[in-house]
Short mmCIF file of C-alpha atoms in Angstrom, two decimals:
data_model
loop_
_atom_site.label_atom_id
_atom_site.label_comp_id
_atom_site.label_asym_id
_atom_site.label_seq_id
_atom_site.Cartn_x
_atom_site.Cartn_y
_atom_site.Cartn_z
CA UNK A 229 -9.24 -49.26 -41.80
CA UNK A 230 -12.14 -47.83 -40.40
CA UNK A 231 -10.14 -45.06 -38.42
CA UNK A 232 -7.92 -44.24 -41.52
CA UNK A 233 -10.94 -44.05 -43.54
CA UNK A 234 -12.39 -41.38 -40.99
CA UNK A 235 -9.25 -39.21 -41.15
CA UNK A 236 -9.34 -39.36 -44.85
CA UNK A 237 -13.05 -38.02 -44.73
CA UNK A 238 -12.05 -35.64 -42.38
CA UNK A 239 -9.25 -34.36 -44.06
CA UNK A 240 -11.35 -33.87 -47.15
CA UNK A 241 -14.59 -32.06 -45.27
CA UNK A 242 -14.14 -28.31 -45.23
CA UNK A 243 -16.00 -26.46 -42.21
CA UNK A 244 -16.78 -22.59 -42.35
CA UNK A 245 -15.00 -20.86 -39.56
CA UNK A 246 -14.71 -17.34 -37.86
CA UNK A 247 -11.35 -16.25 -39.24
CA UNK A 248 -11.01 -13.79 -36.30
CA UNK A 249 -10.96 -16.73 -33.68
CA UNK A 250 -7.47 -18.04 -35.07
CA UNK A 251 -6.22 -14.72 -35.12
CA UNK A 252 -7.29 -14.01 -31.79
CA UNK A 253 -5.77 -17.16 -30.64
CA UNK A 254 -2.42 -16.50 -32.18
CA UNK A 255 -2.28 -13.00 -30.72
CA UNK A 256 -3.06 -14.52 -27.26
CA UNK A 257 -0.23 -17.04 -27.69
CA UNK A 258 2.34 -14.79 -29.28
CA UNK A 259 2.45 -17.41 -31.73
CA UNK A 260 3.04 -16.86 -36.06
CA UNK A 261 1.24 -18.69 -38.68
CA UNK A 262 4.75 -20.10 -39.09
CA UNK A 263 5.22 -21.26 -35.75
CA UNK A 264 1.57 -22.78 -35.97
CA UNK A 265 2.31 -24.59 -39.35
CA UNK A 266 5.62 -26.06 -37.57
CA UNK A 267 3.36 -27.54 -34.58
CA UNK A 268 0.85 -28.79 -37.10
CA UNK A 269 3.45 -30.43 -39.59
CA UNK A 270 5.60 -32.13 -36.75
CA UNK A 271 5.92 -35.83 -37.37
CA UNK A 272 3.31 -35.74 -40.11
CA UNK A 273 3.98 -36.89 -44.02
CA UNK A 274 0.86 -34.79 -45.39
CA UNK A 275 2.08 -31.04 -45.07
CA UNK A 276 -0.39 -28.22 -44.21
CA UNK A 277 0.37 -24.78 -45.62
CA UNK A 278 -0.42 -21.23 -45.10
CA UNK A 279 -3.01 -21.32 -47.70
CA UNK A 280 -4.71 -24.24 -46.04
CA UNK A 281 -5.38 -22.17 -42.69
CA UNK A 282 -5.94 -18.51 -44.07
CA UNK A 283 -9.33 -19.03 -45.47
CA UNK A 284 -13.03 -18.66 -44.11
CA UNK A 285 -12.98 -22.51 -44.37
CA UNK A 286 -10.51 -25.24 -42.95
CA UNK A 287 -10.30 -28.91 -43.41
CA UNK A 288 -11.96 -30.59 -40.49
CA UNK A 289 -8.94 -32.81 -39.63
CA UNK A 290 -6.70 -29.76 -39.61
CA UNK A 291 -9.13 -27.86 -37.44
CA UNK A 292 -9.27 -30.47 -35.04
CA UNK A 293 -5.36 -30.51 -34.68
CA UNK A 294 -5.54 -26.57 -34.01
CA UNK A 295 -8.16 -26.90 -31.51
CA UNK A 296 -5.83 -29.64 -30.00
CA UNK A 297 -2.72 -26.98 -29.99
CA UNK A 298 -5.16 -24.18 -28.14
CA UNK A 299 -7.36 -26.80 -26.21
CA UNK A 300 -10.45 -25.28 -27.98
CA UNK A 301 -13.56 -27.04 -29.49
CA UNK A 302 -14.46 -26.79 -32.96
CA UNK A 303 -17.32 -24.64 -32.08
CA UNK A 304 -14.78 -22.26 -30.74
CA UNK A 305 -13.83 -21.31 -34.32
CA UNK A 306 -17.62 -21.27 -35.31
CA UNK A 307 -18.56 -18.83 -33.12
CA UNK A 308 -18.93 -15.31 -34.37
CA UNK A 309 -19.18 -13.51 -31.22
CA UNK A 310 -16.34 -11.02 -30.73
CA UNK A 311 -13.59 -11.45 -28.51
CA UNK A 312 -11.86 -8.57 -26.80
CA UNK A 313 -7.75 -8.16 -27.66
CA UNK A 314 -8.01 -5.55 -24.93
CA UNK A 315 -5.68 -5.71 -21.83
CA UNK A 316 -8.41 -6.23 -19.48
CA UNK A 317 -9.45 -9.71 -21.39
CA UNK A 318 -6.22 -11.40 -20.30
CA UNK A 319 -2.90 -11.61 -18.96
CA UNK A 320 -1.18 -11.94 -22.23
CA UNK A 321 -2.54 -9.01 -23.51
CA UNK A 322 -1.47 -6.98 -20.33
CA UNK A 323 2.02 -8.51 -19.96
CA UNK A 324 4.84 -8.97 -22.56
CA UNK A 325 7.21 -11.24 -20.28
CA UNK A 326 7.11 -13.21 -17.73
CA UNK A 327 9.08 -14.61 -14.77
CA UNK A 328 9.51 -17.65 -16.77
CA UNK A 329 9.58 -18.64 -20.23
CA UNK A 330 6.24 -19.90 -20.44
CA UNK A 331 5.92 -23.31 -22.36
CA UNK A 332 2.70 -23.84 -24.73
CA UNK A 333 1.14 -26.15 -21.95
CA UNK A 334 1.39 -23.26 -19.38
CA UNK A 335 -0.04 -20.58 -21.36
CA UNK A 336 -3.06 -23.49 -22.06
CA UNK A 337 -3.22 -23.69 -18.48
CA UNK A 338 -3.16 -19.89 -17.88
CA UNK A 339 -5.90 -19.35 -20.51
CA UNK A 340 -8.31 -22.10 -18.88
CA UNK A 341 -8.33 -20.38 -15.85
CA UNK A 342 -8.86 -17.24 -17.07
CA UNK A 343 -11.91 -18.60 -19.00
CA UNK A 344 -12.91 -20.62 -16.17
CA UNK A 345 -12.80 -17.09 -13.58
CA UNK A 346 -14.66 -15.24 -16.52
CA UNK A 347 -17.60 -17.93 -16.08
CA UNK A 348 -17.73 -17.62 -12.32
CA UNK A 349 -17.87 -13.97 -12.40
CA UNK A 350 -21.14 -14.12 -14.91
CA UNK A 351 -22.57 -16.95 -12.32
CA UNK A 352 -22.11 -14.52 -9.30
CA UNK A 353 -23.79 -11.79 -11.41
CA UNK A 354 -26.66 -13.84 -12.26
CA UNK A 355 -27.12 -15.30 -9.08
CA UNK A 356 -26.33 -12.09 -7.18
CA UNK A 357 -23.85 -13.54 -5.00
CA UNK A 358 -21.52 -10.51 -3.98
CA UNK A 359 -17.65 -11.50 -3.74
CA UNK A 360 -16.12 -9.16 -1.40
CA UNK A 361 -12.30 -8.76 -2.20
CA UNK A 362 -11.09 -7.54 0.94
CA UNK A 363 -7.40 -6.98 1.43
CA UNK A 364 -5.07 -4.36 2.11
CA UNK A 365 -2.66 -3.64 -0.59
CA UNK A 366 1.11 -2.67 -0.55
CA UNK A 367 3.93 -1.67 -2.39
CA UNK A 368 7.47 -2.57 -3.03
CA UNK A 369 8.55 0.13 -0.45
CA UNK A 370 6.83 -1.45 2.24
CA UNK A 371 8.83 -3.76 4.25
CA UNK A 372 8.05 -7.22 3.35
CA UNK A 373 8.69 -8.86 6.99
CA UNK A 374 6.36 -6.29 8.78
CA UNK A 375 3.58 -7.07 5.77
CA UNK A 376 4.00 -10.74 6.53
CA UNK A 377 3.40 -10.01 10.20
CA UNK A 378 0.36 -8.37 9.54
CA UNK A 379 -0.90 -10.79 6.97
CA UNK A 380 -0.48 -13.72 9.12
CA UNK A 381 -3.44 -12.26 11.30
CA UNK A 382 -5.45 -12.68 8.31
CA UNK A 383 -4.45 -15.82 6.23
CA UNK A 384 -2.47 -17.91 8.60
CA UNK A 385 -4.17 -20.94 9.51
CA UNK A 386 -2.89 -21.56 12.76
CA UNK A 387 -0.73 -24.46 14.14
CA UNK A 388 -1.23 -27.43 12.03
CA UNK A 389 1.28 -30.37 11.45
CA UNK A 390 0.02 -31.93 8.80
CA UNK A 391 1.05 -30.09 5.40
CA UNK A 392 -1.99 -30.99 3.25
CA UNK A 393 -4.17 -29.80 5.81
CA UNK A 394 -2.04 -26.78 6.62
CA UNK A 395 -2.76 -25.87 2.68
CA UNK A 396 -6.26 -26.63 2.75
CA UNK A 397 -6.88 -24.53 5.95
CA UNK A 398 -4.72 -21.56 4.23
CA UNK A 399 -6.90 -21.72 1.08
CA UNK A 400 -9.98 -21.41 3.36
CA UNK A 401 -8.58 -18.43 5.08
CA UNK A 402 -7.94 -16.94 1.69
CA UNK A 403 -11.30 -17.49 0.48
CA UNK A 404 -12.83 -15.37 3.48
CA UNK A 405 -11.35 -12.43 1.84
CA UNK A 406 -12.59 -12.81 -1.72
CA UNK A 407 -9.69 -14.52 -2.88
CA UNK A 408 -10.26 -17.69 -5.50
CA UNK A 409 -7.37 -20.37 -5.07
CA UNK A 410 -7.39 -23.16 -7.79
CA UNK A 411 -5.28 -26.12 -7.59
CA UNK A 412 -4.41 -28.17 -10.78
CA UNK A 413 -2.98 -31.64 -10.95
CA UNK A 414 -0.70 -32.96 -13.74
CA UNK A 415 -0.66 -37.00 -13.67
CA UNK A 416 2.82 -38.73 -13.81
CA UNK A 417 2.45 -40.15 -17.27
CA UNK A 418 1.23 -36.57 -19.01
CA UNK A 419 3.05 -36.08 -22.04
CA UNK A 420 3.22 -32.16 -21.87
CA UNK A 421 3.28 -30.51 -18.55
CA UNK A 422 3.52 -27.07 -17.69
CA UNK A 423 6.85 -25.28 -16.44
CA UNK A 424 5.17 -23.12 -13.92
CA UNK A 425 4.46 -23.29 -10.14
CA UNK A 426 1.62 -21.02 -10.03
CA UNK A 427 0.40 -17.43 -10.89
CA UNK A 428 -1.61 -14.82 -10.08
CA UNK A 429 -4.09 -12.84 -12.17
CA UNK A 430 -5.88 -9.48 -11.19
CA UNK A 431 -7.72 -8.77 -9.29
CA UNK A 432 -8.60 -12.10 -7.04
CA UNK A 433 -7.47 -15.60 -8.38
CA UNK A 434 -4.19 -17.44 -7.36
CA UNK A 435 -3.45 -20.79 -9.27
CA UNK A 436 -1.40 -23.37 -7.81
CA UNK A 437 0.26 -26.72 -9.50
CA UNK A 438 0.05 -29.64 -7.30
CA UNK A 439 3.15 -30.89 -5.98
CA UNK A 440 3.52 -34.16 -3.90
CA UNK A 441 5.71 -32.18 -1.38
CA UNK A 442 3.17 -30.07 -0.16
CA UNK A 443 5.90 -27.67 1.57
CA UNK A 444 6.80 -26.70 -1.86
CA UNK A 445 3.36 -25.94 -2.82
CA UNK A 446 2.38 -23.86 0.36
CA UNK A 447 5.31 -21.75 -0.16
CA UNK A 448 4.31 -21.20 -3.74
CA UNK A 449 0.73 -20.33 -2.21
CA UNK A 450 2.58 -17.30 0.30
CA UNK A 451 4.53 -16.15 -2.87
CA UNK A 452 1.67 -15.51 -4.87
CA UNK A 453 -0.35 -14.25 -1.99
CA UNK A 454 2.34 -11.60 -2.04
CA UNK A 455 1.55 -11.14 -5.48
CA UNK A 456 -1.85 -10.54 -4.65
CA UNK A 457 -1.11 -7.75 -1.78
CA UNK A 458 1.12 -6.12 -4.12
CA UNK A 459 -1.32 -6.18 -6.83
CA UNK A 460 1.12 -7.41 -9.64
CA UNK A 461 0.44 -10.20 -11.70
CA UNK A 462 3.08 -12.92 -12.77
CA UNK A 463 3.23 -16.51 -14.12
CA UNK A 464 6.26 -18.29 -12.68
CA UNK A 465 8.28 -21.25 -11.39
CA UNK A 466 8.91 -20.83 -7.76
CA UNK A 467 11.75 -22.38 -6.62
CA UNK A 468 13.38 -20.92 -3.33
CA UNK A 469 16.45 -23.52 -3.95
CA UNK A 470 17.42 -22.12 -7.14
CA UNK A 471 20.66 -20.47 -6.46
CA UNK A 472 21.16 -19.47 -10.06
CA UNK A 473 18.18 -17.47 -10.23
CA UNK A 474 18.56 -15.53 -6.94
CA UNK A 475 21.05 -13.11 -8.50
CA UNK A 476 18.58 -12.50 -11.67
CA UNK A 477 15.38 -12.32 -9.44
CA UNK A 478 13.47 -8.81 -9.96
CA UNK A 479 12.57 -6.52 -7.12
CA UNK A 480 8.84 -7.89 -7.09
CA UNK A 481 10.16 -11.59 -6.94
CA UNK A 482 12.61 -10.95 -4.10
CA UNK A 483 9.96 -9.09 -2.27
CA UNK A 484 7.32 -12.08 -2.57
CA UNK A 485 9.71 -14.38 -1.52
CA UNK A 486 10.93 -12.76 1.41
CA UNK A 487 7.22 -12.03 2.46
CA UNK A 488 6.58 -15.99 1.54
CA UNK A 489 9.71 -16.87 3.96
CA UNK A 490 8.75 -14.54 6.86
CA UNK A 491 4.80 -15.57 6.60
CA UNK A 492 4.98 -19.31 6.73
CA UNK A 493 8.24 -18.73 9.29
CA UNK A 494 6.37 -16.38 11.64
CA UNK A 495 8.63 -16.21 14.95
CA UNK A 496 10.92 -19.10 13.93
CA UNK A 497 12.63 -16.53 11.35
CA UNK A 498 14.24 -14.72 14.19
CA UNK A 499 15.85 -18.05 15.39
CA UNK A 500 17.60 -17.94 12.08
CA UNK A 501 18.16 -14.19 11.94
CA UNK A 502 20.19 -14.72 15.19
CA UNK A 503 22.30 -17.61 13.74
CA UNK A 504 25.99 -15.83 12.96
CA UNK A 505 27.14 -18.62 10.92
CA UNK A 506 26.57 -22.14 10.07
CA UNK A 507 29.71 -24.41 10.03
CA UNK A 508 31.09 -27.31 11.62
CA UNK A 509 31.61 -25.32 14.82
CA UNK A 510 27.81 -25.64 15.24
CA UNK A 511 27.50 -28.92 13.58
CA UNK A 512 25.87 -27.09 10.62
CA UNK A 513 22.72 -26.47 12.95
CA UNK A 514 21.38 -29.90 11.64
CA UNK A 515 19.21 -30.82 14.62
CA UNK A 516 17.89 -27.36 15.18
CA UNK A 517 16.95 -26.97 11.12
CA UNK A 518 15.30 -30.46 11.43
CA UNK A 519 13.69 -29.47 14.56
CA UNK A 520 12.67 -25.88 13.02
CA UNK A 521 11.55 -27.75 9.68
CA UNK A 522 9.10 -30.11 11.67
CA UNK A 523 7.48 -27.20 13.47
CA UNK A 524 6.89 -25.17 10.27
CA UNK A 525 6.18 -25.97 6.68
CA UNK A 526 9.57 -25.16 5.29
CA UNK A 527 11.99 -27.96 3.93
CA UNK A 528 15.32 -27.92 5.70
CA UNK A 529 16.92 -27.82 2.26
CA UNK A 530 15.00 -24.56 2.00
CA UNK A 531 16.49 -22.97 5.47
CA UNK A 532 19.91 -23.87 4.27
CA UNK A 533 19.30 -22.23 1.08
CA UNK A 534 18.14 -18.78 3.34
CA UNK A 535 21.37 -19.16 5.19
CA UNK A 536 23.68 -19.22 2.18
CA UNK A 537 21.17 -16.10 0.49
CA UNK A 538 22.09 -14.48 3.76
CA UNK A 539 26.04 -15.08 3.47
CA UNK A 540 26.05 -17.21 6.56
CA UNK A 541 27.23 -20.56 5.06
CA UNK A 542 30.04 -20.82 2.50
CA UNK A 543 29.03 -22.15 -0.96
CA UNK A 544 30.76 -25.78 -0.36
CA UNK A 545 29.33 -25.99 2.80
CA UNK A 546 25.79 -25.23 1.30
CA UNK A 547 26.70 -27.66 -1.62
CA UNK A 548 27.54 -30.59 0.36
CA UNK A 549 24.44 -30.00 2.72
CA UNK A 550 22.42 -29.93 -0.36
CA UNK A 551 23.78 -33.13 -1.88
CA UNK A 552 23.36 -34.84 1.33
CA UNK A 553 19.56 -33.57 1.56
CA UNK A 554 19.04 -34.40 -2.00
CA UNK A 555 20.34 -38.21 -1.24
CA UNK A 556 18.04 -38.57 1.94
CA UNK A 557 14.92 -37.48 -0.19
CA UNK A 558 15.75 -39.64 -2.93
CA UNK A 559 15.80 -42.80 -0.62
CA UNK A 560 12.84 -41.71 1.10
CA UNK A 561 11.15 -41.41 -2.42
CA UNK A 562 12.45 -44.93 -3.55
CA UNK A 563 10.91 -46.17 -0.44
CA UNK A 564 7.58 -44.68 -1.05
CA UNK A 565 7.82 -45.99 -4.54
CA UNK A 566 8.31 -49.50 -3.62
CA UNK A 567 5.31 -49.21 -0.68
CA UNK A 568 3.19 -47.89 -3.57
CA UNK A 569 4.30 -49.52 -6.53
CA UNK A 570 1.23 -51.80 -6.39
CA UNK A 571 -0.97 -48.51 -6.33
CA UNK A 572 0.99 -46.85 -9.15
CA UNK A 573 -2.58 -47.38 -11.41
CA UNK A 574 -4.54 -45.75 -8.50
CA UNK A 575 -6.77 -42.92 -8.13
CA UNK A 576 -5.13 -39.46 -9.68
CA UNK A 577 -5.33 -37.26 -6.46
CA UNK A 578 -8.12 -34.63 -6.56
CA UNK A 579 -7.69 -30.81 -6.97
CA UNK A 580 -8.17 -28.68 -3.72
CA UNK A 581 -11.66 -27.28 -3.91
CA UNK A 582 -11.64 -23.41 -2.45
CA UNK A 583 -14.74 -23.05 -0.32
CA UNK A 584 -15.43 -19.93 -2.40
CA UNK A 585 -15.49 -21.76 -5.58
CA UNK A 586 -18.03 -24.26 -4.03
CA UNK A 587 -20.04 -21.66 -2.93
CA UNK A 588 -20.02 -19.99 -6.50
CA UNK A 589 -21.30 -22.94 -7.99
CA UNK A 590 -24.01 -23.61 -5.19
CA UNK A 591 -25.63 -20.33 -5.70
CA UNK A 592 -25.45 -20.90 -9.41
CA UNK A 593 -27.18 -24.08 -9.11
CA UNK A 594 -29.65 -22.98 -6.62
CA UNK A 595 -30.35 -20.00 -8.66
CA UNK A 596 -30.88 -21.72 -11.90
CA UNK A 597 -27.71 -20.37 -13.64
CA UNK A 598 -26.30 -23.74 -14.19
CA UNK A 599 -27.47 -27.18 -14.30
CA UNK A 600 -26.27 -30.55 -12.51
CA UNK A 601 -24.06 -31.57 -15.43
CA UNK A 602 -22.18 -27.90 -15.40
CA UNK A 603 -21.78 -28.22 -11.73
CA UNK A 604 -20.63 -31.68 -11.57
CA UNK A 605 -18.12 -30.99 -14.57
CA UNK A 606 -16.82 -27.48 -13.00
CA UNK A 607 -16.10 -29.21 -9.74
CA UNK A 608 -14.79 -32.49 -10.97
CA UNK A 609 -17.98 -34.29 -9.27
CA UNK A 610 -19.09 -37.50 -10.21
CA UNK A 611 -22.93 -37.40 -10.55
CA UNK A 612 -23.41 -40.02 -8.06
CA UNK A 613 -21.61 -37.31 -5.44
CA UNK A 614 -23.84 -34.47 -6.74
CA UNK A 615 -26.19 -34.35 -3.71
CA UNK A 616 -23.62 -34.94 -0.93
CA UNK A 617 -21.27 -31.53 -3.20
CA UNK A 618 -23.99 -29.29 -3.36
CA UNK A 619 -24.93 -29.47 0.47
CA UNK A 620 -21.31 -29.73 1.56
#
């Protein structure tokens, strides 16, 4: 009853807002007023109309729901400082379309990391930390294999069998060249999930969605590194196994996929290049691909997909192999679920922290730019672990 009374009070309490802030968000999300009203009224008996959100003041309850949609606090709408809609302020003002049709949670996520990067740039400026963005730039006319061979000299972390350790070390190598890599995690019970795997924002930000299968995340990182080397932004789903998408890929996506494949495979790519065909005569290269997958950080299914793209295995054979591997993966996952069922309510994995991100926060704290609370909040650190992370 007390909660219902609070809701009723909020519904009747109007708060003054800066209308420009709501207009900014609608432009950023490419959302009309009708689109917003549709989201606000979904599953509700009390209908909100256009007149209810078009004035200089809005019911507090409605404003909070708007804030939930856009991932913003009430204070955001009461701030009268100007927000720019110039191309330099957001990728959503620079690009009109993306490799994936982004859902609402994906747009929220991109906007959240844009805001984080803006904050980090401000911290670095105030603490006088000079982050040198140090990479060579290429074009689509450059051969992705040649670029990948050269890029391995700078970004490849060496021979590491463990996939997570490989990903961590690759993020560290990339950080050495002034590129921020962020990872975000979506819990299994999250209602709304992003429909992307990663994205690249100019000039030096790569963001990855955490995958329990690190090989896919490694491929996404290499793919987004390709975007970074080209200087071409994108927000996308990166699925090398999506055969239906292969024919519709743009030249940029094809280049980045080829770059990622060559970058991760290294000399092993030559082994696959020398295979004339994959069929029953060579037992579908089962043992060979298993060995290559164990030596590299690309899955067997991705190797067979590459063979199909290169027209070295028939569609029927590829489909059979794909089904067999999918069943094998399914059984393995079932066994893992059974083994870890008692840990279902356990700890959520923490995102990998780039050393460049940590260094920025350390400099900001030591120079009085941020306090302990902000330091812990940005890095998702418990206050009890503050000292440990500060001196890491």
